[in-house]
Short mmCIF file of C-alpha atoms in Angstrom, two decimals:
data_model
loop_
_atom_site.label_atom_id
_atom_site.label_comp_id
_atom_site.label_asym_id
_atom_site.label_seq_id
_atom_site.Cartn_x
_atom_site.Cartn_y
_atom_site.Cartn_z
CA UNK A 113 -30.14 141.71 34.50
CA UNK A 114 -33.02 140.51 36.66
CA UNK A 115 -32.28 136.90 35.71
CA UNK A 116 -28.71 137.26 36.93
CA UNK A 117 -29.87 138.81 40.19
CA UNK A 118 -32.33 135.98 40.75
CA UNK A 119 -29.65 133.39 40.19
CA UNK A 120 -27.35 135.08 42.69
CA UNK A 121 -30.12 135.20 45.27
CA UNK A 122 -30.88 131.51 44.78
CA UNK A 123 -27.20 130.65 45.21
CA UNK A 124 -27.10 132.62 48.44
CA UNK A 125 -30.22 130.90 49.72
CA UNK A 126 -28.86 127.48 48.76
CA UNK A 127 -25.48 128.25 50.35
CA UNK A 128 -27.24 129.48 53.48
CA UNK A 129 -29.11 126.20 53.87
CA UNK A 130 -25.83 124.21 53.86
CA UNK A 131 -24.47 123.06 57.24
CA UNK A 132 -21.85 125.37 58.73
CA UNK A 133 -19.13 122.74 58.31
CA UNK A 134 -19.87 122.42 54.60
CA UNK A 135 -19.96 126.19 54.14
CA UNK A 136 -16.56 126.54 55.83
CA UNK A 137 -15.09 123.78 53.70
CA UNK A 138 -16.42 125.38 50.53
CA UNK A 139 -15.05 128.78 51.52
CA UNK A 140 -11.69 127.18 52.30
CA UNK A 141 -11.64 125.46 48.92
CA UNK A 142 -12.30 128.77 47.18
CA UNK A 143 -9.47 130.43 49.13
CA UNK A 144 -7.06 127.60 48.37
CA UNK A 145 -7.97 127.74 44.68
CA UNK A 146 -7.39 131.50 44.66
CA UNK A 147 -4.01 131.11 46.41
CA UNK A 148 -2.95 128.40 43.98
CA UNK A 149 -3.96 130.58 41.05
CA UNK A 150 -1.95 133.53 42.42
CA UNK A 151 1.08 131.33 43.10
CA UNK A 152 0.97 129.87 39.58
CA UNK A 153 0.70 133.34 38.04
CA UNK A 154 3.66 134.57 40.13
CA UNK A 155 5.68 131.47 39.24
CA UNK A 156 5.04 131.97 35.53
CA UNK A 157 6.64 135.42 35.79
CA UNK A 158 9.18 134.70 38.54
CA UNK A 159 12.23 134.49 36.27
CA UNK A 160 11.37 137.22 33.80
CA UNK A 161 14.55 139.25 33.28
CA UNK A 162 16.74 136.68 35.04
CA UNK A 163 18.43 134.84 32.20
CA UNK A 164 20.14 131.51 32.63
CA UNK A 165 23.75 132.17 31.54
CA UNK A 166 24.69 128.51 31.93
CA UNK A 167 27.66 127.30 33.92
CA UNK A 168 30.20 130.13 34.30
CA UNK A 169 33.04 127.82 33.15
CA UNK A 170 33.50 124.53 31.32
CA UNK A 171 32.42 122.12 34.05
CA UNK A 172 33.12 119.00 31.99
CA UNK A 173 36.72 120.03 31.28
CA UNK A 174 37.27 121.18 34.85
CA UNK A 175 36.05 117.87 36.23
CA UNK A 176 38.50 115.80 34.17
CA UNK A 177 41.34 115.69 36.67
CA UNK A 178 43.47 112.59 36.97
CA UNK A 179 46.71 112.23 38.93
CA UNK A 180 48.34 108.78 38.78
CA UNK A 181 49.50 107.25 42.05
CA UNK A 182 53.17 107.66 41.19
CA UNK A 183 52.64 111.45 41.04
CA UNK A 184 50.01 111.80 43.76
CA UNK A 185 51.25 112.87 47.21
CA UNK A 186 47.94 111.91 48.81
CA UNK A 187 48.81 108.23 48.35
CA UNK A 188 51.53 108.58 51.02
CA UNK A 189 49.62 111.19 52.99
CA UNK A 190 46.73 108.74 53.39
CA UNK A 191 49.09 105.95 54.43
CA UNK A 192 50.77 108.19 56.99
CA UNK A 193 47.40 109.30 58.38
CA UNK A 194 46.56 105.70 59.19
CA UNK A 195 49.81 105.37 61.17
CA UNK A 196 49.87 108.61 63.17
CA UNK A 197 49.66 109.05 66.93
CA UNK A 198 47.62 111.98 68.23
CA UNK A 199 48.94 114.57 70.64
CA UNK A 200 47.21 114.26 74.00
CA UNK A 201 47.16 116.46 77.05
CA UNK A 202 44.48 119.02 76.38
CA UNK A 203 44.64 122.69 75.46
CA UNK A 204 47.72 123.34 77.61
CA UNK A 205 49.85 120.99 75.49
CA UNK A 206 48.53 122.50 72.26
CA UNK A 207 49.48 125.97 73.51
CA UNK A 208 52.95 124.60 74.23
CA UNK A 209 53.06 123.20 70.70
CA UNK A 210 52.35 126.62 69.20
CA UNK A 211 55.30 128.06 71.13
CA UNK A 212 57.55 125.09 70.28
CA UNK A 213 57.02 125.50 66.53
CA UNK A 214 58.82 128.86 66.55
CA UNK A 215 61.08 128.50 69.59
CA UNK A 216 64.30 126.72 70.53
CA UNK A 217 64.37 122.94 70.77
CA UNK A 218 65.78 123.21 74.28
CA UNK A 219 62.47 124.68 75.45
CA UNK A 220 60.23 122.01 73.87
CA UNK A 221 58.45 120.09 76.68
CA UNK A 222 58.76 116.34 77.00
CA UNK A 223 55.18 115.42 75.93
CA UNK A 224 55.76 117.11 72.57
CA UNK A 225 59.15 115.44 72.13
CA UNK A 226 57.55 112.08 72.87
CA UNK A 227 54.82 112.83 70.32
CA UNK A 228 57.48 113.47 67.67
CA UNK A 229 59.28 110.23 68.49
CA UNK A 230 56.06 108.21 68.34
CA UNK A 231 55.31 109.53 64.86
CA UNK A 232 58.69 108.99 63.22
CA UNK A 233 57.52 106.01 61.07
CA UNK A 234 54.44 107.90 59.86
CA UNK A 235 56.48 111.06 59.35
CA UNK A 236 58.90 109.18 57.09
CA UNK A 237 56.03 108.02 54.87
CA UNK A 238 54.56 111.53 54.80
CA UNK A 239 57.91 112.98 53.68
CA UNK A 240 58.05 110.56 50.76
CA UNK A 241 54.75 112.03 49.62
CA UNK A 242 56.06 115.60 49.78
CA UNK A 243 58.54 114.77 47.01
CA UNK A 244 55.80 113.99 44.51
CA UNK A 245 54.95 116.63 41.89
CA UNK A 246 51.17 116.71 42.34
CA UNK A 247 48.39 115.86 44.79
CA UNK A 248 44.73 114.95 44.41
CA UNK A 249 42.50 114.00 47.33
CA UNK A 250 39.02 114.22 45.78
CA UNK A 251 38.22 114.81 42.11
CA UNK A 252 35.83 117.63 41.16
CA UNK A 253 33.43 115.02 39.77
CA UNK A 254 32.95 113.47 43.22
CA UNK A 255 32.97 116.66 45.31
CA UNK A 256 29.77 117.21 47.30
CA UNK A 257 28.70 118.88 50.51
CA UNK A 258 29.18 115.50 52.21
CA UNK A 259 32.87 115.23 51.20
CA UNK A 260 35.12 115.00 54.25
CA UNK A 261 38.79 116.01 54.45
CA UNK A 262 40.43 114.17 57.37
CA UNK A 263 43.71 113.49 55.53
CA UNK A 264 44.12 117.18 54.68
CA UNK A 265 43.78 117.99 58.37
CA UNK A 266 46.45 115.38 59.12
CA UNK A 267 48.81 116.97 56.59
CA UNK A 268 48.84 120.08 58.78
CA UNK A 269 49.72 117.92 61.80
CA UNK A 270 52.61 116.32 59.91
CA UNK A 271 53.86 119.76 58.89
CA UNK A 272 53.99 120.64 62.60
CA UNK A 273 55.98 117.47 63.28
CA UNK A 274 58.35 118.38 60.44
CA UNK A 275 58.99 121.80 61.97
CA UNK A 276 59.74 120.19 65.32
CA UNK A 277 62.22 117.79 63.68
CA UNK A 278 63.84 120.73 61.91
CA UNK A 279 64.14 122.55 65.22
CA UNK A 280 65.81 119.50 66.75
CA UNK A 281 68.33 119.34 63.90
CA UNK A 282 69.05 123.06 64.21
CA UNK A 283 69.92 122.49 67.87
CA UNK A 284 72.44 119.87 66.70
CA UNK A 285 73.92 122.26 64.16
CA UNK A 286 72.55 120.39 61.12
CA UNK A 287 71.15 123.38 59.24
CA UNK A 288 70.90 121.51 55.92
CA UNK A 289 69.00 118.67 57.57
CA UNK A 290 66.62 121.19 59.13
CA UNK A 291 66.07 122.83 55.75
CA UNK A 292 65.10 119.46 54.28
CA UNK A 293 62.20 119.18 56.73
CA UNK A 294 61.13 122.79 56.23
CA UNK A 295 61.15 122.23 52.47
CA UNK A 296 58.97 119.13 52.90
CA UNK A 297 56.45 121.06 55.00
CA UNK A 298 56.38 123.90 52.48
CA UNK A 299 55.72 121.48 49.63
CA UNK A 300 52.88 119.89 51.59
CA UNK A 301 51.29 123.32 51.98
CA UNK A 302 51.06 123.55 48.18
CA UNK A 303 49.92 119.96 47.77
CA UNK A 304 46.75 120.46 49.81
CA UNK A 305 45.84 123.48 47.66
CA UNK A 306 46.53 121.88 44.27
CA UNK A 307 43.04 120.51 43.59
CA UNK A 308 41.38 121.44 46.84
CA UNK A 309 38.29 123.09 48.23
CA UNK A 310 38.46 126.60 49.62
CA UNK A 311 38.97 125.21 53.14
CA UNK A 312 41.98 123.26 51.85
CA UNK A 313 43.33 126.46 50.30
CA UNK A 314 43.13 128.03 53.76
CA UNK A 315 44.77 125.01 55.42
CA UNK A 316 47.59 125.40 52.91
CA UNK A 317 47.90 129.05 53.88
CA UNK A 318 48.08 128.07 57.55
CA UNK A 319 50.90 125.57 56.89
CA UNK A 320 52.69 128.15 54.72
CA UNK A 321 52.57 130.65 57.58
CA UNK A 322 54.10 128.19 60.07
CA UNK A 323 56.92 127.26 57.70
CA UNK A 324 57.63 130.84 56.59
CA UNK A 325 57.94 132.06 60.17
CA UNK A 326 60.32 129.19 60.94
CA UNK A 327 62.39 129.98 57.84
CA UNK A 328 62.77 133.57 58.99
CA UNK A 329 64.46 132.28 62.10
CA UNK A 330 66.50 129.67 60.22
CA UNK A 331 67.62 132.07 57.49
CA UNK A 332 68.93 134.62 59.99
CA UNK A 333 71.16 132.04 61.68
CA UNK A 334 74.84 132.61 60.72
CA UNK A 335 75.33 128.83 60.53
CA UNK A 336 73.33 128.84 57.28
CA UNK A 337 75.96 129.48 54.60
CA UNK A 338 75.46 131.22 51.27
CA UNK A 339 75.16 128.08 49.08
CA UNK A 340 72.46 126.61 51.33
CA UNK A 341 70.65 129.93 51.51
CA UNK A 342 70.79 130.26 47.72
CA UNK A 343 69.32 126.77 47.38
CA UNK A 344 66.55 127.58 49.85
CA UNK A 345 65.69 130.83 48.08
CA UNK A 346 65.38 129.06 44.74
CA UNK A 347 63.22 126.33 46.25
CA UNK A 348 60.93 128.78 48.05
CA UNK A 349 60.21 130.44 44.72
CA UNK A 350 59.84 127.16 42.81
CA UNK A 351 57.55 125.56 45.38
CA UNK A 352 55.31 128.62 45.40
CA UNK A 353 54.78 128.13 41.66
CA UNK A 354 52.73 125.04 42.59
CA UNK A 355 50.05 127.30 44.08
CA UNK A 356 46.85 127.03 42.01
CA UNK A 357 44.95 130.14 40.87
CA UNK A 358 42.25 131.43 43.20
CA UNK A 359 39.66 130.47 40.60
CA UNK A 360 40.24 126.75 41.15
CA UNK A 361 38.79 126.64 44.66
CA UNK A 362 35.91 128.92 43.64
CA UNK A 363 35.02 126.62 40.75
CA UNK A 364 35.02 123.65 43.10
CA UNK A 365 32.78 125.47 45.57
CA UNK A 366 30.43 126.33 42.71
CA UNK A 367 30.12 122.65 41.79
CA UNK A 368 29.27 121.75 45.39
CA UNK A 369 26.64 124.48 45.76
CA UNK A 370 25.12 123.63 42.37
CA UNK A 371 24.79 119.99 43.39
CA UNK A 372 23.10 121.05 46.61
CA UNK A 373 20.52 123.06 44.66
CA UNK A 374 19.96 120.13 42.27
CA UNK A 375 19.45 117.63 45.07
CA UNK A 376 15.85 116.38 45.57
CA UNK A 377 16.46 116.46 49.32
CA UNK A 378 17.46 120.11 49.28
CA UNK A 379 16.50 120.98 52.89
CA UNK A 380 18.75 118.30 54.41
CA UNK A 381 21.66 119.32 52.16
CA UNK A 382 21.22 122.93 53.27
CA UNK A 383 21.50 121.77 56.87
CA UNK A 384 24.81 120.07 55.98
CA UNK A 385 26.07 123.47 54.86
CA UNK A 386 25.25 124.75 58.34
CA UNK A 387 22.24 126.72 57.10
CA UNK A 388 19.38 126.94 59.55
CA UNK A 389 15.88 127.35 58.21
CA UNK A 390 14.15 130.52 59.35
CA UNK A 391 11.18 129.65 61.53
CA UNK A 392 7.84 131.26 60.80
CA UNK A 393 6.01 133.04 63.69
CA UNK A 394 3.00 130.78 63.12
CA UNK A 395 5.00 127.55 63.19
CA UNK A 396 4.43 127.05 66.90
CA UNK A 397 0.64 126.86 66.74
CA UNK A 398 0.06 125.90 63.09
CA UNK A 399 3.07 124.00 61.73
CA UNK A 400 1.07 122.67 58.79
CA UNK A 401 0.19 126.22 57.76
CA UNK A 402 3.84 127.34 58.13
CA UNK A 403 5.02 124.51 55.93
CA UNK A 404 2.38 125.36 53.35
CA UNK A 405 3.39 129.02 53.40
CA UNK A 406 7.07 128.10 52.97
CA UNK A 407 6.36 125.81 50.03
CA UNK A 408 4.05 128.35 48.40
CA UNK A 409 6.71 131.04 48.70
CA UNK A 410 9.32 128.77 47.09
CA UNK A 411 6.90 127.78 44.35
CA UNK A 412 5.90 131.38 43.61
CA UNK A 413 9.55 132.42 43.28
CA UNK A 414 10.38 129.40 41.13
CA UNK A 415 12.92 128.07 43.56
CA UNK A 416 15.47 126.57 43.47
CA UNK A 417 15.80 127.65 39.79
CA UNK A 418 16.02 131.31 40.82
CA UNK A 419 18.86 130.57 43.22
CA UNK A 420 20.67 128.50 40.58
CA UNK A 421 20.63 131.34 38.08
CA UNK A 422 21.75 133.88 40.67
CA UNK A 423 24.57 131.59 41.82
CA UNK A 424 25.82 131.38 38.23
CA UNK A 425 25.83 135.16 37.90
CA UNK A 426 27.68 135.65 41.18
CA UNK A 427 30.38 133.11 40.37
CA UNK A 428 30.77 134.42 36.81
CA UNK A 429 31.50 137.86 38.26
CA UNK A 430 34.04 136.46 40.74
CA UNK A 431 35.83 134.33 38.16
CA UNK A 432 36.30 137.29 35.84
CA UNK A 433 38.76 138.94 38.24
CA UNK A 434 39.70 136.63 41.12
CA UNK A 435 43.02 135.67 39.50
CA UNK A 436 44.02 139.29 38.87
CA UNK A 437 46.07 141.15 41.46
CA UNK A 438 43.75 143.27 43.58
CA UNK A 439 45.57 146.47 42.58
CA UNK A 440 44.70 145.84 38.92
CA UNK A 441 41.18 144.49 39.34
CA UNK A 442 38.05 146.70 39.15
CA UNK A 443 36.57 148.08 42.32
CA UNK A 444 34.22 146.01 44.45
CA UNK A 445 30.76 147.55 44.31
CA UNK A 446 28.93 145.32 46.77
CA UNK A 447 30.23 144.46 50.23
CA UNK A 448 27.87 141.52 50.79
CA UNK A 449 28.73 139.48 47.72
CA UNK A 450 32.01 141.26 46.86
CA UNK A 451 30.93 141.76 43.27
CA UNK A 452 33.22 143.61 40.88
CA UNK A 453 32.15 146.33 38.47
CA UNK A 454 32.82 144.48 35.19
CA UNK A 455 34.50 146.22 32.28
CA UNK A 456 34.71 145.33 28.59
CA UNK A 457 37.49 142.79 29.26
CA UNK A 458 35.15 140.57 31.31
CA UNK A 459 33.52 137.54 29.67
CA UNK A 460 29.90 138.02 28.51
CA UNK A 461 28.61 135.90 31.40
CA UNK A 462 30.11 138.36 33.89
CA UNK A 463 28.36 141.26 32.11
CA UNK A 464 24.96 139.61 31.70
CA UNK A 465 23.48 141.78 34.46
CA UNK A 466 24.88 144.83 36.28
CA UNK A 467 26.03 144.07 39.85
CA UNK A 468 23.13 146.07 41.31
CA UNK A 469 20.66 143.87 39.40
CA UNK A 470 22.44 140.72 40.55
CA UNK A 471 22.16 141.91 44.15
CA UNK A 472 18.46 142.71 43.69
CA UNK A 473 17.76 139.24 42.35
CA UNK A 474 19.93 137.70 45.05
CA UNK A 475 17.91 139.40 47.78
CA UNK A 476 14.73 137.85 46.33
CA UNK A 477 16.07 134.29 46.49
CA UNK A 478 15.47 131.80 49.28
CA UNK A 479 18.31 129.31 48.98
CA UNK A 480 21.08 131.53 47.61
CA UNK A 481 20.53 133.97 50.45
CA UNK A 482 20.58 131.15 52.95
CA UNK A 483 23.95 130.08 51.54
CA UNK A 484 25.58 133.52 51.66
CA UNK A 485 23.73 135.74 54.14
CA UNK A 486 25.31 136.36 57.54
CA UNK A 487 28.46 134.73 56.24
CA UNK A 488 31.80 136.45 55.66
CA UNK A 489 33.50 133.33 54.28
CA UNK A 490 34.33 134.91 50.93
CA UNK A 491 35.80 138.05 52.46
CA UNK A 492 37.70 136.23 55.22
CA UNK A 493 39.10 133.58 52.89
CA UNK A 494 40.31 136.19 50.42
CA UNK A 495 41.95 138.11 53.27
CA UNK A 496 43.80 134.94 54.36
CA UNK A 497 44.99 134.29 50.83
CA UNK A 498 46.14 137.90 50.50
CA UNK A 499 48.11 137.57 53.73
CA UNK A 500 49.74 134.41 52.44
CA UNK A 501 50.81 136.21 49.27
CA UNK A 502 52.21 139.09 51.32
CA UNK A 503 54.07 136.69 53.61
CA UNK A 504 55.53 134.83 50.62
CA UNK A 505 56.84 138.08 49.15
CA UNK A 506 58.34 139.09 52.51
CA UNK A 507 60.03 135.70 52.86
CA UNK A 508 61.60 135.96 49.39
CA UNK A 509 62.84 139.48 50.12
CA UNK A 510 64.24 138.40 53.48
CA UNK A 511 66.13 135.41 52.08
CA UNK A 512 67.44 137.54 49.23
CA UNK A 513 68.67 140.15 51.70
CA UNK A 514 70.34 137.52 53.89
CA UNK A 515 72.05 136.02 50.85
CA UNK A 516 73.35 139.45 49.83
CA UNK A 517 74.72 140.00 53.33
CA UNK A 518 76.54 136.70 53.27
CA UNK A 519 78.03 137.42 49.87
CA UNK A 520 79.25 140.81 51.04
CA UNK A 521 80.60 139.32 54.25
CA UNK A 522 82.38 136.62 52.23
CA UNK A 523 84.08 139.24 50.06
CA UNK A 524 85.10 141.34 53.05
CA UNK A 525 86.13 138.46 55.34
CA UNK A 526 86.80 135.08 53.69
CA UNK A 527 86.53 133.24 57.02
CA UNK A 528 82.92 134.49 57.43
CA UNK A 529 83.26 134.32 61.17
CA UNK A 530 81.16 137.40 61.84
CA UNK A 531 77.40 137.10 62.52
CA UNK A 532 75.12 138.02 59.66
CA UNK A 533 72.86 140.51 61.33
CA UNK A 534 69.98 140.36 63.77
CA UNK A 535 67.14 137.93 63.53
CA UNK A 536 63.97 139.41 62.10
CA UNK A 537 60.84 140.06 64.01
CA UNK A 538 58.01 137.64 63.30
CA UNK A 539 55.70 138.67 60.49
CA UNK A 540 51.94 138.93 61.09
CA UNK A 541 50.27 135.54 61.25
CA UNK A 542 48.06 134.36 58.42
CA UNK A 543 45.81 132.52 60.87
CA UNK A 544 45.36 128.92 61.86
#
C-alpha cells in the first residue's frame, strides 16, 4: 500500500516539473482518449435492438423496368420539349392562362392565343406520344437525388396547350375534336405517373385536375351527343386504369434516400435534398470543436447505419397499407411519420417493431430525422392523391349522369333539341 502511494507521489512530482504546455497537452490527450473510448463503447451498443430487416421490397426486381421506344411516350415528349416556345409576359399572363383553361375561348387574350399558335408543331409531336401505351423517363436503377425532371414539367405545359386547343374547337362547335385533345391531356397525366417519382405523381394529379374540370364543362354542353359522351365515359375509366399503385412512387423515393445514405459524400447529398445542417452554438468561436462534436455524435450513434435501418422500417410500414383504400386500412398511430398500426395481415418486415419503437429509434437518428423532420411532404402528397381519386370518381358519376339524361331526353324527344341541364359547379381543385 505504501509502495503504491509512493509511486503516485513520484508521478505527481514528475508531472509537476513538466512545463505547463506539456502538462496541458498530456491532459488533453487523456481527455481525448477517454472520449474516444466512450464513443467506441456507445457505438458498439448503438444498434442493439434495432434489427436490419433488409430492403422492404425486392429492389432488384423493381429496378428491372424497360419500355421500348415504340411504346414509350417520353420519346415524343422529349422531342416536343426541345421544340416548345415558352409563355412570356410575367405573372399577369400566367393568371390569365389559369382563367383561360376553364373559360370560353372568346375571352382568351391574344398573348395566350399566340403562344398556342407558336407551339402547334411541338404540340403535334406531343400528341403522338400520348397515344403510346406506356412511358418511362428515368429507370429506378438510375434514380438519384440529382435526377432532374424538365420534360415532366413540360408535359404539364403541353396539357395546358391541349386544353386551350380544345376550347378553341368547342367555340367552333367541334365537340369531338375538343374531346380528342382532352383525351390526350388526360393520357399524359397518367404517363408521367407510370414510373415516376412522387413529385411526378403530383404533377400527374395536377394535370388530371385541369382536364377533369374542363370535361365537366364540356360534358354539360348539349352539343355533346350521347354516343360521344358514352365514348368519353369509357375512355375516362380506361385511362384511369393506367394509374400506378401508390407504392410505386414510395419505392422509388426509398431507393433515392437509400442511395443518399450510402453515398460517401453524405453531407453534400443531404444539401441536395434541401436539408440544412443544424449549427452548433460553439461553431462561431470553435468550428473545429463543433465539427469534432458532430462527427463524434454520428460515430457514437453508428450513423448512417442507424438511419438506414430506421428508413427501412418506416417504408416497410407504409408499403403494407399504402395501396389499400384509406377506409379499409388500419388507423394511423403517429402523425409525424404517418405510421399504421400493423395487423396480422402485414408482412413480417412491417411488424418487426411496434410503431412506437420505430418512432423512438427515428427520434435518435441524425440523418433520417433531417430527411423527415419539419416536412409534411408525405401527408400533403397523400392528400393530393386522395383529392385526385375523389375528383376521378366525381367525374365518372357526372358523365354517367349526363349520359342518362341524354338517353332519357332521346326517348322523350327524338329531336333532342332541349338542353340537357345546367352546367355543374367546379369541383375543388387538387392543387397545382
